[in-house]
Amino acid sequence: MVHAKLPTDENLIRRGCTLVSRCDHSGVVSETTNHLLFSCPFAAEIWCWLENILKCNMDTSSPLSLLMVAKRTSSTQLTDIFLAVVLETEVGIVP
């Protein structure tokens, strides 16, 4: 298992890097994993694109709602992607 693997500003600062945290896509002051995957407008566009490709409705407002989407899908690969996003966001662990 890997702990806090995404190189978000939040994780880089935790590892001792000195930098000013700001999302490159939206200009939000703090680039956290939760922002990067759920609340960033750029992420919303990516989720919307994925909805169109998969022809399904996804509630991506929170890790829990994404977990419910993973439960409904028949694709094991898609389920793995959703679970990785939820695990990274909630506990900082990706299998």
Short mmCIF file of C-alpha atoms in Angstrom, two decimals:
data_model
loop_
_atom_site.label_atom_id
_atom_site.label_comp_id
_atom_site.label_asym_id
_atom_site.label_seq_id
_atom_site.Cartn_x
_atom_site.Cartn_y
_atom_site.Cartn_z
CA MET A 1 0.00 0.00 0.00
CA VAL A 2 1.11 3.54 -0.75
CA HIS A 3 0.28 6.38 1.65
CA ALA A 4 -0.59 9.87 0.30
CA LYS A 5 0.96 9.14 -3.10
CA LEU A 6 -0.62 11.96 -5.14
CA PRO A 7 1.88 14.83 -5.39
CA THR A 8 -0.63 17.50 -4.40
CA ASP A 9 0.70 20.63 -2.74
CA GLU A 10 -0.81 19.36 0.51
CA ASN A 11 1.26 16.14 0.37
CA LEU A 12 4.44 17.88 -0.82
CA ILE A 13 4.27 20.31 2.11
CA ARG A 14 3.73 17.37 4.47
CA ARG A 15 6.92 15.83 3.04
CA GLY A 16 8.90 18.97 3.87
CA CYS A 17 8.78 20.93 0.60
CA THR A 18 8.37 24.68 0.99
CA LEU A 19 5.91 26.08 -1.52
CA VAL A 20 2.86 28.26 -1.84
CA SER A 21 -0.14 25.98 -2.28
CA ARG A 22 -2.44 26.97 -5.13
CA CYS A 23 -4.38 24.91 -7.66
CA ASP A 24 -2.97 25.47 -11.17
CA HIS A 25 -6.40 24.89 -12.74
CA SER A 26 -8.72 27.00 -10.62
CA GLY A 27 -6.47 29.33 -8.62
CA VAL A 28 -7.92 28.08 -5.33
CA VAL A 29 -5.58 28.84 -2.47
CA SER A 30 -5.06 25.27 -1.28
CA GLU A 31 -4.49 22.28 -3.56
CA THR A 32 -5.68 19.31 -1.56
CA THR A 33 -6.52 15.82 -2.77
CA ASN A 34 -10.20 16.47 -2.11
CA HIS A 35 -10.09 19.69 -4.17
CA LEU A 36 -8.15 18.03 -6.99
CA LEU A 37 -10.60 15.13 -7.31
CA PHE A 38 -13.96 16.66 -6.39
CA SER A 39 -14.29 20.44 -6.09
CA CYS A 40 -11.93 21.76 -8.79
CA PRO A 41 -13.83 22.93 -11.91
CA PHE A 42 -11.27 21.07 -14.02
CA ALA A 43 -12.09 17.84 -12.15
CA ALA A 44 -15.79 18.49 -12.74
CA GLU A 45 -15.12 18.66 -16.49
CA ILE A 46 -13.21 15.36 -16.38
CA TRP A 47 -16.02 13.65 -14.41
CA CYS A 48 -18.58 15.04 -16.89
CA TRP A 49 -16.51 13.71 -19.81
CA LEU A 50 -16.38 10.28 -18.12
CA GLU A 51 -20.15 10.34 -17.59
CA ASN A 52 -20.66 10.98 -21.31
CA ILE A 53 -18.25 8.22 -22.31
CA LEU A 54 -19.88 5.70 -19.96
CA LYS A 55 -23.40 6.96 -20.63
CA CYS A 56 -24.26 7.03 -16.93
CA ASN A 57 -25.08 9.55 -14.24
CA MET A 58 -22.47 10.00 -11.54
CA ASP A 59 -22.74 11.99 -8.36
CA THR A 60 -19.13 13.07 -7.81
CA SER A 61 -19.83 15.57 -5.05
CA SER A 62 -18.11 13.46 -2.40
CA PRO A 63 -16.09 10.26 -1.96
CA LEU A 64 -19.12 8.49 -0.49
CA SER A 65 -21.34 9.31 -3.48
CA LEU A 66 -18.59 8.09 -5.82
CA LEU A 67 -18.44 4.86 -3.85
CA MET A 68 -22.15 4.38 -4.54
CA VAL A 69 -21.47 4.84 -8.28
CA ALA A 70 -18.74 2.18 -8.07
CA LYS A 71 -21.22 -0.17 -6.44
CA ARG A 72 -23.64 0.19 -9.40
CA THR A 73 -21.12 -0.37 -12.21
CA SER A 74 -20.45 -3.74 -13.82
CA SER A 75 -16.92 -2.81 -14.90
CA THR A 76 -14.26 -4.08 -12.51
CA GLN A 77 -11.73 -1.62 -13.93
CA LEU A 78 -14.05 1.32 -13.32
CA THR A 79 -14.81 0.07 -9.82
CA ASP A 80 -11.06 -0.09 -9.12
CA ILE A 81 -10.60 3.50 -10.34
CA PHE A 82 -13.44 4.79 -8.17
CA LEU A 83 -12.18 2.88 -5.13
CA ALA A 84 -8.65 4.25 -5.63
CA VAL A 85 -10.02 7.80 -5.75
CA VAL A 86 -12.07 7.25 -2.60
CA LEU A 87 -9.20 5.61 -0.71
CA GLU A 88 -6.75 8.35 -1.66
CA THR A 89 -9.21 11.05 -0.66
CA GLU A 90 -10.43 9.56 2.59
CA VAL A 91 -7.40 7.88 4.09
CA GLY A 92 -4.47 8.62 1.81
CA ILE A 93 -4.03 4.97 0.88
CA VAL A 94 -4.09 3.59 -2.66
CA PRO A 95 -3.75 -0.17 -3.25
#
